[in-house]
Amino acid sequence: MKTIAITGASGFVGTSLKKYFSALGYKIVSISRDILNDNKKLEETLNQTDIVINLAGANIINRWSESYKKLLYSSRIETTSKIVNAINSVQNKPKLLISTSAVGIYDNKTTYDENGSYSNDFLSNLCQDWEKEAKKAKNETTKVSIFRFGIVMGKDGGALQKMITPFKLGLGGTIGDGKQAFSYIHIEDLLNAYKFVIENEFEDTFNLTAPVPTTNKGLTLALGKTLKRPTILPVPQFVLNIIFSEGARVLTDGQSAIPKKLLDLGFKFRFKTIEETIEDLCK
């Protein structure tokens, strides 16, 4: 029985991964904060682990005060550094580390595969540093893959759960003009992508996004159609700026990313479009 150790295991994606891989017969170990802060316990855990999935990080959709930006950074970089140091210290090293990043690493001027141009803003720099730290775990035994998430869509948590209530009430609408890109992935496709990479022991950087990008307007129209509700009340950008300050850019400056490397390797997405995704999750 192979063992998967997961940081950030209590979140939406982490909880989904635990349930999914447990059903496949894997042993799941949650790397709690207590284990992360105890080098001996962390090394003991990773010394008995085949795969490490690193999901740890404070919620990116929040008001970005200077103190919160420091938390966003430390919760990702410092946690990843602890994992990397432990992997490099133990005798029985894991075979694979899958560390998380985000499509926010790209600028928002075009549609990108994994070789796209990076931005120079806070979120992109955070992702770049996060990925660099994770890659330090690569050695003769341990492979490192990076998963750049789009917005993860699911029934039991994540972004959709937060946005669906106003749409059900007929109060949903675009953010600003709705033209900003919206890269997303159905939770089922995300889980299957983890299985695909783990079982094939692939080592690379992958966009975890649906193969057909959309916009905020496309998302809004899909929600309105499936829920049979009007979508005529746009959310002005200045309102988001008041609520989230610089953090509003996560919602207003979307990136359009395609999963070229997964597709080239033969991975099959079940939910390719935003209409298919929303119809499945809201039925």
PDB file of C-alpha atoms in Angstrom:
ATOM      1  CA  MET A   1       0.000   0.000   0.000  1.00  0.00           C
ATOM      2  CA  LYS A   2       1.445   3.358  -1.034  1.00  0.00           C
ATOM      3  CA  THR A   3       1.333   6.296   1.357  1.00  0.00           C
ATOM      4  CA  ILE A   4       0.400   9.862   0.408  1.00  0.00           C
ATOM      5  CA  ALA A   5       1.183  12.668   2.863  1.00  0.00           C
ATOM      6  CA  ILE A   6      -0.750  15.918   2.396  1.00  0.00           C
ATOM      7  CA  THR A   7      -0.223  19.437   3.735  1.00  0.00           C
ATOM      8  CA  GLY A   8      -3.311  21.647   3.773  1.00  0.00           C
ATOM      9  CA  ALA A   9      -5.362  18.463   4.056  1.00  0.00           C
ATOM     10  CA  SER A  10      -8.313  20.119   5.814  1.00  0.00           C
ATOM     11  CA  GLY A  11      -9.178  22.438   2.906  1.00  0.00           C
ATOM     12  CA  PHE A  12     -11.595  21.777   0.068  1.00  0.00           C
ATOM     13  CA  VAL A  13      -9.040  20.236  -2.294  1.00  0.00           C
ATOM     14  CA  GLY A  14      -7.202  18.407   0.487  1.00  0.00           C
ATOM     15  CA  THR A  15     -10.393  16.853   1.856  1.00  0.00           C
ATOM     16  CA  SER A  16     -11.407  15.783  -1.655  1.00  0.00           C
ATOM     17  CA  LEU A  17      -7.978  14.234  -2.289  1.00  0.00           C
ATOM     18  CA  LYS A  18      -8.064  12.280   0.982  1.00  0.00           C
ATOM     19  CA  LYS A  19     -11.450  10.772   0.174  1.00  0.00           C
ATOM     20  CA  TYR A  20     -10.516  10.053  -3.447  1.00  0.00           C
ATOM     21  CA  PHE A  21      -7.195   8.325  -2.813  1.00  0.00           C
ATOM     22  CA  SER A  22      -8.437   6.458   0.256  1.00  0.00           C
ATOM     23  CA  ALA A  23     -11.083   4.882  -1.982  1.00  0.00           C
ATOM     24  CA  LEU A  24      -8.292   3.840  -4.366  1.00  0.00           C
ATOM     25  CA  GLY A  25      -6.485   1.994  -1.568  1.00  0.00           C
ATOM     26  CA  TYR A  26      -3.796   4.519  -0.649  1.00  0.00           C
ATOM     27  CA  LYS A  27      -2.841   5.225   2.953  1.00  0.00           C
ATOM     28  CA  ILE A  28      -3.361   8.927   3.656  1.00  0.00           C
ATOM     29  CA  VAL A  29      -1.383  10.927   6.223  1.00  0.00           C
ATOM     30  CA  SER A  30      -2.345  14.518   7.020  1.00  0.00           C
ATOM     31  CA  ILE A  31       0.683  16.708   7.763  1.00  0.00           C
ATOM     32  CA  SER A  32      -0.742  18.902  10.515  1.00  0.00           C
ATOM     33  CA  ARG A  33       0.735  22.174  11.729  1.00  0.00           C
ATOM     34  CA  ASP A  34       2.116  20.342  14.769  1.00  0.00           C
ATOM     35  CA  ILE A  35       4.032  17.954  12.515  1.00  0.00           C
ATOM     36  CA  LEU A  36       5.255  20.796  10.273  1.00  0.00           C
ATOM     37  CA  ASN A  37       6.647  22.656  13.272  1.00  0.00           C
ATOM     38  CA  ASP A  38       8.510  19.610  14.617  1.00  0.00           C
ATOM     39  CA  ASN A  39      11.422  18.639  12.365  1.00  0.00           C
ATOM     40  CA  LYS A  40      11.767  15.199  13.938  1.00  0.00           C
ATOM     41  CA  LYS A  41       8.071  14.349  13.482  1.00  0.00           C
ATOM     42  CA  LEU A  42       8.085  15.716   9.939  1.00  0.00           C
ATOM     43  CA  GLU A  43      11.120  13.655   8.965  1.00  0.00           C
ATOM     44  CA  GLU A  44       9.622  10.532  10.575  1.00  0.00           C
ATOM     45  CA  THR A  45       6.458  11.094   8.536  1.00  0.00           C
ATOM     46  CA  LEU A  46       8.185  11.685   5.206  1.00  0.00           C
ATOM     47  CA  ASN A  47      10.597   8.793   5.778  1.00  0.00           C
ATOM     48  CA  GLN A  48       7.557   6.505   5.456  1.00  0.00           C
ATOM     49  CA  THR A  49       5.872   8.335   2.577  1.00  0.00           C
ATOM     50  CA  ASP A  50       5.799   7.550  -1.145  1.00  0.00           C
ATOM     51  CA  ILE A  51       4.118  10.736  -2.415  1.00  0.00           C
ATOM     52  CA  VAL A  52       3.882  14.211  -0.873  1.00  0.00           C
ATOM     53  CA  ILE A  53       1.126  16.621  -1.926  1.00  0.00           C
ATOM     54  CA  ASN A  54       1.772  20.184  -0.788  1.00  0.00           C
ATOM     55  CA  LEU A  55      -1.399  22.305  -0.623  1.00  0.00           C
ATOM     56  CA  ALA A  56      -0.634  24.545   2.355  1.00  0.00           C
ATOM     57  CA  GLY A  57      -1.331  28.275   2.089  1.00  0.00           C
ATOM     58  CA  ALA A  58      -3.585  30.998   3.487  1.00  0.00           C
ATOM     59  CA  ASN A  59      -6.741  31.812   1.480  1.00  0.00           C
ATOM     60  CA  ILE A  60      -5.770  34.004  -1.464  1.00  0.00           C
ATOM     61  CA  ILE A  61      -9.230  35.613  -1.766  1.00  0.00           C
ATOM     62  CA  ASN A  62      -9.084  38.082   1.100  1.00  0.00           C
ATOM     63  CA  ARG A  63      -8.201  41.678   1.829  1.00  0.00           C
ATOM     64  CA  TRP A  64      -4.488  42.066   1.138  1.00  0.00           C
ATOM     65  CA  SER A  65      -3.187  44.240   3.939  1.00  0.00           C
ATOM     66  CA  GLU A  66       0.597  44.303   4.272  1.00  0.00           C
ATOM     67  CA  SER A  67       0.386  41.860   7.175  1.00  0.00           C
ATOM     68  CA  TYR A  68      -1.876  39.505   5.208  1.00  0.00           C
ATOM     69  CA  LYS A  69       0.486  39.575   2.227  1.00  0.00           C
ATOM     70  CA  LYS A  70       3.252  38.463   4.586  1.00  0.00           C
ATOM     71  CA  LEU A  71       0.991  35.620   5.751  1.00  0.00           C
ATOM     72  CA  LEU A  72       0.242  34.610   2.146  1.00  0.00           C
ATOM     73  CA  TYR A  73       3.971  34.430   1.513  1.00  0.00           C
ATOM     74  CA  SER A  74       5.073  32.705   4.713  1.00  0.00           C
ATOM     75  CA  SER A  75       2.255  30.149   4.683  1.00  0.00           C
ATOM     76  CA  ARG A  76       3.441  28.992   1.265  1.00  0.00           C
ATOM     77  CA  ILE A  77       7.187  29.523   1.078  1.00  0.00           C
ATOM     78  CA  GLU A  78       8.094  28.624   4.658  1.00  0.00           C
ATOM     79  CA  THR A  79       5.849  25.537   4.686  1.00  0.00           C
ATOM     80  CA  THR A  80       7.295  24.365   1.380  1.00  0.00           C
ATOM     81  CA  SER A  81      10.818  24.988   2.668  1.00  0.00           C
ATOM     82  CA  LYS A  82      10.152  22.757   5.685  1.00  0.00           C
ATOM     83  CA  ILE A  83       8.865  19.991   3.417  1.00  0.00           C
ATOM     84  CA  VAL A  84      11.859  20.326   1.086  1.00  0.00           C
ATOM     85  CA  ASN A  85      14.395  20.261   3.932  1.00  0.00           C
ATOM     86  CA  ALA A  86      12.749  17.173   5.431  1.00  0.00           C
ATOM     87  CA  ILE A  87      12.725  15.351   2.075  1.00  0.00           C
ATOM     88  CA  ASN A  88      16.400  16.118   1.575  1.00  0.00           C
ATOM     89  CA  SER A  89      17.226  14.910   5.107  1.00  0.00           C
ATOM     90  CA  VAL A  90      15.478  11.542   5.274  1.00  0.00           C
ATOM     91  CA  GLN A  91      16.997   8.275   4.122  1.00  0.00           C
ATOM     92  CA  ASN A  92      13.876   6.818   2.480  1.00  0.00           C
ATOM     93  CA  LYS A  93      12.953   9.733   0.289  1.00  0.00           C
ATOM     94  CA  PRO A  94       9.483  10.086  -1.280  1.00  0.00           C
ATOM     95  CA  LYS A  95       9.309   9.231  -4.966  1.00  0.00           C
ATOM     96  CA  LEU A  96       7.269  12.312  -5.886  1.00  0.00           C
ATOM     97  CA  LEU A  97       6.442  15.758  -4.526  1.00  0.00           C
ATOM     98  CA  ILE A  98       3.465  17.509  -6.118  1.00  0.00           C
ATOM     99  CA  SER A  99       3.487  21.124  -5.002  1.00  0.00           C
ATOM    100  CA  THR A 100       0.767  23.663  -5.713  1.00  0.00           C
ATOM    101  CA  SER A 101       0.971  26.960  -7.561  1.00  0.00           C
ATOM    102  CA  ALA A 102      -1.573  29.025  -9.500  1.00  0.00           C
ATOM    103  CA  VAL A 103      -2.217  30.362 -12.982  1.00  0.00           C
ATOM    104  CA  GLY A 104      -1.877  33.786 -11.363  1.00  0.00           C
ATOM    105  CA  ILE A 105       1.813  33.368 -12.196  1.00  0.00           C
ATOM    106  CA  TYR A 106       1.021  34.494 -15.773  1.00  0.00           C
ATOM    107  CA  ASP A 107       0.235  37.972 -16.974  1.00  0.00           C
ATOM    108  CA  ASN A 108      -3.318  38.524 -18.262  1.00  0.00           C
ATOM    109  CA  LYS A 109      -2.704  39.631 -21.827  1.00  0.00           C
ATOM    110  CA  THR A 110      -3.312  36.400 -23.751  1.00  0.00           C
ATOM    111  CA  THR A 111      -3.961  32.666 -23.415  1.00  0.00           C
ATOM    112  CA  TYR A 112      -1.014  30.667 -22.131  1.00  0.00           C
ATOM    113  CA  ASP A 113       0.198  27.121 -21.953  1.00  0.00           C
ATOM    114  CA  GLU A 114       2.823  26.255 -19.324  1.00  0.00           C
ATOM    115  CA  ASN A 115       5.492  28.299 -21.152  1.00  0.00           C
ATOM    116  CA  GLY A 116       3.565  31.575 -20.831  1.00  0.00           C
ATOM    117  CA  SER A 117       5.047  34.899 -19.793  1.00  0.00           C
ATOM    118  CA  TYR A 118       4.995  35.773 -16.100  1.00  0.00           C
ATOM    119  CA  SER A 119       3.656  38.947 -14.597  1.00  0.00           C
ATOM    120  CA  ASN A 120       5.602  41.095 -12.141  1.00  0.00           C
ATOM    121  CA  ASP A 121       2.891  41.641  -9.545  1.00  0.00           C
ATOM    122  CA  PHE A 122       2.645  40.255  -6.012  1.00  0.00           C
ATOM    123  CA  LEU A 123       0.686  37.109  -6.886  1.00  0.00           C
ATOM    124  CA  SER A 124       2.947  36.148  -9.773  1.00  0.00           C
ATOM    125  CA  ASN A 125       6.100  36.721  -7.723  1.00  0.00           C
ATOM    126  CA  LEU A 126       4.600  34.687  -4.890  1.00  0.00           C
ATOM    127  CA  CYS A 127       3.938  31.786  -7.264  1.00  0.00           C
ATOM    128  CA  GLN A 128       7.409  32.026  -8.797  1.00  0.00           C
ATOM    129  CA  ASP A 129       9.095  31.882  -5.378  1.00  0.00           C
ATOM    130  CA  TRP A 130       6.771  29.055  -4.298  1.00  0.00           C
ATOM    131  CA  GLU A 131       7.698  26.958  -7.321  1.00  0.00           C
ATOM    132  CA  LYS A 132      11.424  27.636  -6.968  1.00  0.00           C
ATOM    133  CA  GLU A 133      11.311  26.489  -3.351  1.00  0.00           C
ATOM    134  CA  ALA A 134       9.480  23.256  -4.209  1.00  0.00           C
ATOM    135  CA  LYS A 135      11.948  22.366  -6.962  1.00  0.00           C
ATOM    136  CA  LYS A 136      14.763  22.261  -4.385  1.00  0.00           C
ATOM    137  CA  ALA A 137      13.367  18.853  -3.341  1.00  0.00           C
ATOM    138  CA  LYS A 138      14.389  17.306  -6.676  1.00  0.00           C
ATOM    139  CA  ASN A 139      17.116  14.708  -6.227  1.00  0.00           C
ATOM    140  CA  GLU A 140      18.167  11.299  -7.538  1.00  0.00           C
ATOM    141  CA  THR A 141      15.134   9.714  -5.831  1.00  0.00           C
ATOM    142  CA  THR A 142      12.464  12.417  -5.612  1.00  0.00           C
ATOM    143  CA  LYS A 143      10.729  13.875  -8.649  1.00  0.00           C
ATOM    144  CA  VAL A 144       8.972  17.247  -8.376  1.00  0.00           C
ATOM    145  CA  SER A 145       5.857  18.285 -10.265  1.00  0.00           C
ATOM    146  CA  ILE A 146       4.105  21.648  -9.988  1.00  0.00           C
ATOM    147  CA  PHE A 147       0.333  21.997 -10.378  1.00  0.00           C
ATOM    148  CA  ARG A 148      -0.782  25.505 -11.341  1.00  0.00           C
ATOM    149  CA  PHE A 149      -4.420  25.649 -10.284  1.00  0.00           C
ATOM    150  CA  GLY A 150      -7.179  27.557 -11.970  1.00  0.00           C
ATOM    151  CA  ILE A 151     -10.300  28.216  -9.882  1.00  0.00           C
ATOM    152  CA  VAL A 152     -11.396  24.824  -8.532  1.00  0.00           C
ATOM    153  CA  MET A 153     -15.133  24.255  -8.963  1.00  0.00           C
ATOM    154  CA  GLY A 154     -17.015  21.725  -6.827  1.00  0.00           C
ATOM    155  CA  LYS A 155     -20.306  21.129  -5.031  1.00  0.00           C
ATOM    156  CA  ASP A 156     -18.979  20.806  -1.496  1.00  0.00           C
ATOM    157  CA  GLY A 157     -16.690  23.811  -1.227  1.00  0.00           C
ATOM    158  CA  GLY A 158     -14.382  26.141  -3.085  1.00  0.00           C
ATOM    159  CA  ALA A 159     -15.282  29.168  -5.186  1.00  0.00           C
ATOM    160  CA  LEU A 160     -18.637  27.959  -6.500  1.00  0.00           C
ATOM    161  CA  GLN A 161     -20.084  27.524  -3.024  1.00  0.00           C
ATOM    162  CA  LYS A 162     -19.218  31.150  -2.236  1.00  0.00           C
ATOM    163  CA  MET A 163     -20.629  32.637  -5.427  1.00  0.00           C
ATOM    164  CA  ILE A 164     -23.776  30.601  -6.034  1.00  0.00           C
ATOM    165  CA  THR A 165     -26.115  32.091  -3.386  1.00  0.00           C
ATOM    166  CA  PRO A 166     -26.600  35.513  -5.010  1.00  0.00           C
ATOM    167  CA  PHE A 167     -27.183  33.795  -8.355  1.00  0.00           C
ATOM    168  CA  LYS A 168     -29.892  31.582  -6.839  1.00  0.00           C
ATOM    169  CA  LEU A 169     -31.524  34.757  -5.524  1.00  0.00           C
ATOM    170  CA  GLY A 170     -31.405  36.392  -8.942  1.00  0.00           C
ATOM    171  CA  LEU A 171     -28.765  38.865  -7.760  1.00  0.00           C
ATOM    172  CA  GLY A 172     -25.806  37.464  -9.694  1.00  0.00           C
ATOM    173  CA  GLY A 173     -23.940  39.332 -12.381  1.00  0.00           C
ATOM    174  CA  THR A 174     -20.599  39.964 -13.988  1.00  0.00           C
ATOM    175  CA  ILE A 175     -17.659  41.524 -12.178  1.00  0.00           C
ATOM    176  CA  GLY A 176     -17.072  44.819 -13.921  1.00  0.00           C
ATOM    177  CA  ASP A 177     -17.454  44.375 -17.683  1.00  0.00           C
ATOM    178  CA  GLY A 178     -17.046  40.590 -17.395  1.00  0.00           C
ATOM    179  CA  LYS A 179     -14.284  40.464 -20.014  1.00  0.00           C
ATOM    180  CA  GLN A 180     -11.578  39.224 -17.646  1.00  0.00           C
ATOM    181  CA  ALA A 181     -10.397  35.658 -18.209  1.00  0.00           C
ATOM    182  CA  PHE A 182     -11.645  32.906 -15.916  1.00  0.00           C
ATOM    183  CA  SER A 183      -9.529  29.749 -15.794  1.00  0.00           C
ATOM    184  CA  TYR A 184     -11.225  26.973 -13.856  1.00  0.00           C
ATOM    185  CA  ILE A 185     -11.273  23.207 -13.365  1.00  0.00           C
ATOM    186  CA  HIS A 186     -13.957  20.779 -12.188  1.00  0.00           C
ATOM    187  CA  ILE A 187     -12.892  19.062  -8.962  1.00  0.00           C
ATOM    188  CA  GLU A 188     -13.372  15.641 -10.595  1.00  0.00           C
ATOM    189  CA  ASP A 189     -10.902  16.477 -13.363  1.00  0.00           C
ATOM    190  CA  LEU A 190      -8.459  17.850 -10.795  1.00  0.00           C
ATOM    191  CA  LEU A 191      -8.568  14.623  -8.764  1.00  0.00           C
ATOM    192  CA  ASN A 192      -8.140  12.512 -11.872  1.00  0.00           C
ATOM    193  CA  ALA A 193      -5.163  14.657 -12.925  1.00  0.00           C
ATOM    194  CA  TYR A 194      -3.452  13.902  -9.603  1.00  0.00           C
ATOM    195  CA  LYS A 195      -4.062  10.188 -10.162  1.00  0.00           C
ATOM    196  CA  PHE A 196      -2.777  10.450 -13.753  1.00  0.00           C
ATOM    197  CA  VAL A 197       0.481  12.139 -12.742  1.00  0.00           C
ATOM    198  CA  ILE A 198       1.058   9.931  -9.678  1.00  0.00           C
ATOM    199  CA  GLU A 199       0.429   6.619 -11.423  1.00  0.00           C
ATOM    200  CA  ASN A 200       2.637   7.586 -14.383  1.00  0.00           C
ATOM    201  CA  GLU A 201       5.292   9.300 -12.210  1.00  0.00           C
ATOM    202  CA  PHE A 202       5.340  12.347 -14.468  1.00  0.00           C
ATOM    203  CA  GLU A 203       7.669  15.209 -13.564  1.00  0.00           C
ATOM    204  CA  ASP A 204       6.798  18.614 -15.001  1.00  0.00           C
ATOM    205  CA  THR A 205       4.840  21.827 -14.463  1.00  0.00           C
ATOM    206  CA  PHE A 206       1.161  21.451 -15.326  1.00  0.00           C
ATOM    207  CA  ASN A 207      -1.721  23.887 -15.713  1.00  0.00           C
ATOM    208  CA  LEU A 208      -4.706  22.366 -13.917  1.00  0.00           C
ATOM    209  CA  THR A 209      -7.380  24.146 -15.905  1.00  0.00           C
ATOM    210  CA  ALA A 210     -10.171  23.062 -18.232  1.00  0.00           C
ATOM    211  CA  PRO A 211      -9.102  22.933 -21.893  1.00  0.00           C
ATOM    212  CA  VAL A 212     -11.636  25.567 -23.006  1.00  0.00           C
ATOM    213  CA  PRO A 213     -11.001  28.888 -21.210  1.00  0.00           C
ATOM    214  CA  THR A 214     -13.832  31.298 -20.532  1.00  0.00           C
ATOM    215  CA  THR A 215     -14.432  34.756 -19.110  1.00  0.00           C
ATOM    216  CA  ASN A 216     -16.264  36.059 -16.086  1.00  0.00           C
ATOM    217  CA  LYS A 217     -19.171  36.809 -18.419  1.00  0.00           C
ATOM    218  CA  GLY A 218     -19.111  33.223 -19.706  1.00  0.00           C
ATOM    219  CA  LEU A 219     -19.263  31.943 -16.130  1.00  0.00           C
ATOM    220  CA  THR A 220     -22.105  34.332 -15.312  1.00  0.00           C
ATOM    221  CA  LEU A 221     -24.161  33.282 -18.337  1.00  0.00           C
ATOM    222  CA  ALA A 222     -23.603  29.575 -17.575  1.00  0.00           C
ATOM    223  CA  LEU A 223     -24.773  30.038 -13.986  1.00  0.00           C
ATOM    224  CA  GLY A 224     -27.820  32.036 -15.052  1.00  0.00           C
ATOM    225  CA  LYS A 225     -28.826  29.484 -17.675  1.00  0.00           C
ATOM    226  CA  THR A 226     -28.425  26.444 -15.416  1.00  0.00           C
ATOM    227  CA  LEU A 227     -30.113  28.060 -12.411  1.00  0.00           C
ATOM    228  CA  LYS A 228     -32.743  29.762 -14.607  1.00  0.00           C
ATOM    229  CA  ARG A 229     -32.104  33.119 -12.943  1.00  0.00           C
ATOM    230  CA  PRO A 230     -31.438  36.619 -14.318  1.00  0.00           C
ATOM    231  CA  THR A 231     -27.854  37.882 -14.361  1.00  0.00           C
ATOM    232  CA  ILE A 232     -28.306  41.619 -14.854  1.00  0.00           C
ATOM    233  CA  LEU A 233     -26.665  43.115 -11.762  1.00  0.00           C
ATOM    234  CA  PRO A 234     -22.934  43.656 -12.358  1.00  0.00           C
ATOM    235  CA  VAL A 235     -20.602  44.066  -9.384  1.00  0.00           C
ATOM    236  CA  PRO A 236     -18.652  47.333  -9.858  1.00  0.00           C
ATOM    237  CA  GLN A 237     -14.890  46.891  -9.626  1.00  0.00           C
ATOM    238  CA  PHE A 238     -14.543  49.729  -7.117  1.00  0.00           C
ATOM    239  CA  VAL A 239     -16.714  47.789  -4.651  1.00  0.00           C
ATOM    240  CA  LEU A 240     -14.294  44.867  -4.800  1.00  0.00           C
ATOM    241  CA  ASN A 241     -11.387  47.261  -4.378  1.00  0.00           C
ATOM    242  CA  ILE A 242     -12.993  48.596  -1.201  1.00  0.00           C
ATOM    243  CA  ILE A 243     -13.554  45.072   0.167  1.00  0.00           C
ATOM    244  CA  PHE A 244     -10.322  43.357  -0.891  1.00  0.00           C
ATOM    245  CA  SER A 245      -7.926  46.250  -1.684  1.00  0.00           C
ATOM    246  CA  GLU A 246      -5.098  44.833  -3.835  1.00  0.00           C
ATOM    247  CA  GLY A 247      -6.517  41.333  -3.347  1.00  0.00           C
ATOM    248  CA  ALA A 248      -9.398  42.271  -5.683  1.00  0.00           C
ATOM    249  CA  ARG A 249      -7.003  41.584  -8.566  1.00  0.00           C
ATOM    250  CA  VAL A 250      -7.586  37.853  -8.082  1.00  0.00           C
ATOM    251  CA  LEU A 251     -11.185  38.488  -9.196  1.00  0.00           C
ATOM    252  CA  THR A 252     -10.718  41.348 -11.639  1.00  0.00           C
ATOM    253  CA  ASP A 253      -7.449  40.433 -13.436  1.00  0.00           C
ATOM    254  CA  GLY A 254      -7.980  36.862 -14.587  1.00  0.00           C
ATOM    255  CA  GLN A 255      -5.486  34.698 -16.462  1.00  0.00           C
ATOM    256  CA  SER A 256      -6.387  32.482 -19.415  1.00  0.00           C
ATOM    257  CA  ALA A 257      -4.463  29.204 -19.213  1.00  0.00           C
ATOM    258  CA  ILE A 258      -4.719  25.944 -21.129  1.00  0.00           C
ATOM    259  CA  PRO A 259      -3.480  22.520 -19.904  1.00  0.00           C
ATOM    260  CA  LYS A 260      -1.278  21.753 -22.917  1.00  0.00           C
ATOM    261  CA  LYS A 261       1.084  19.363 -21.150  1.00  0.00           C
ATOM    262  CA  LEU A 262      -1.689  17.217 -19.680  1.00  0.00           C
ATOM    263  CA  LEU A 263      -3.434  17.077 -23.046  1.00  0.00           C
ATOM    264  CA  ASP A 264      -0.196  16.180 -24.847  1.00  0.00           C
ATOM    265  CA  LEU A 265       0.336  13.296 -22.413  1.00  0.00           C
ATOM    266  CA  GLY A 266      -3.125  11.932 -23.221  1.00  0.00           C
ATOM    267  CA  PHE A 267      -5.092  13.064 -20.176  1.00  0.00           C
ATOM    268  CA  LYS A 268      -8.829  13.162 -20.893  1.00  0.00           C
ATOM    269  CA  PHE A 269     -10.931  15.896 -19.323  1.00  0.00           C
ATOM    270  CA  ARG A 270     -14.527  14.973 -18.546  1.00  0.00           C
ATOM    271  CA  PHE A 271     -15.651  18.605 -18.211  1.00  0.00           C
ATOM    272  CA  LYS A 272     -14.120  20.658 -21.009  1.00  0.00           C
ATOM    273  CA  THR A 273     -16.311  23.779 -20.973  1.00  0.00           C
ATOM    274  CA  ILE A 274     -17.767  26.077 -18.344  1.00  0.00           C
ATOM    275  CA  GLU A 275     -21.288  25.078 -19.448  1.00  0.00           C
ATOM    276  CA  GLU A 276     -20.551  21.376 -18.847  1.00  0.00           C
ATOM    277  CA  THR A 277     -18.939  22.182 -15.498  1.00  0.00           C
ATOM    278  CA  ILE A 278     -21.752  24.345 -14.163  1.00  0.00           C
ATOM    279  CA  GLU A 279     -24.485  22.060 -15.451  1.00  0.00           C
ATOM    280  CA  ASP A 280     -22.935  19.106 -13.604  1.00  0.00           C
ATOM    281  CA  LEU A 281     -22.287  20.960 -10.345  1.00  0.00           C
ATOM    282  CA  CYS A 282     -25.615  22.791 -10.157  1.00  0.00           C
ATOM    283  CA  LYS A 283     -27.977  20.040 -11.253  1.00  0.00           C
TER     284      LYS A 283
END
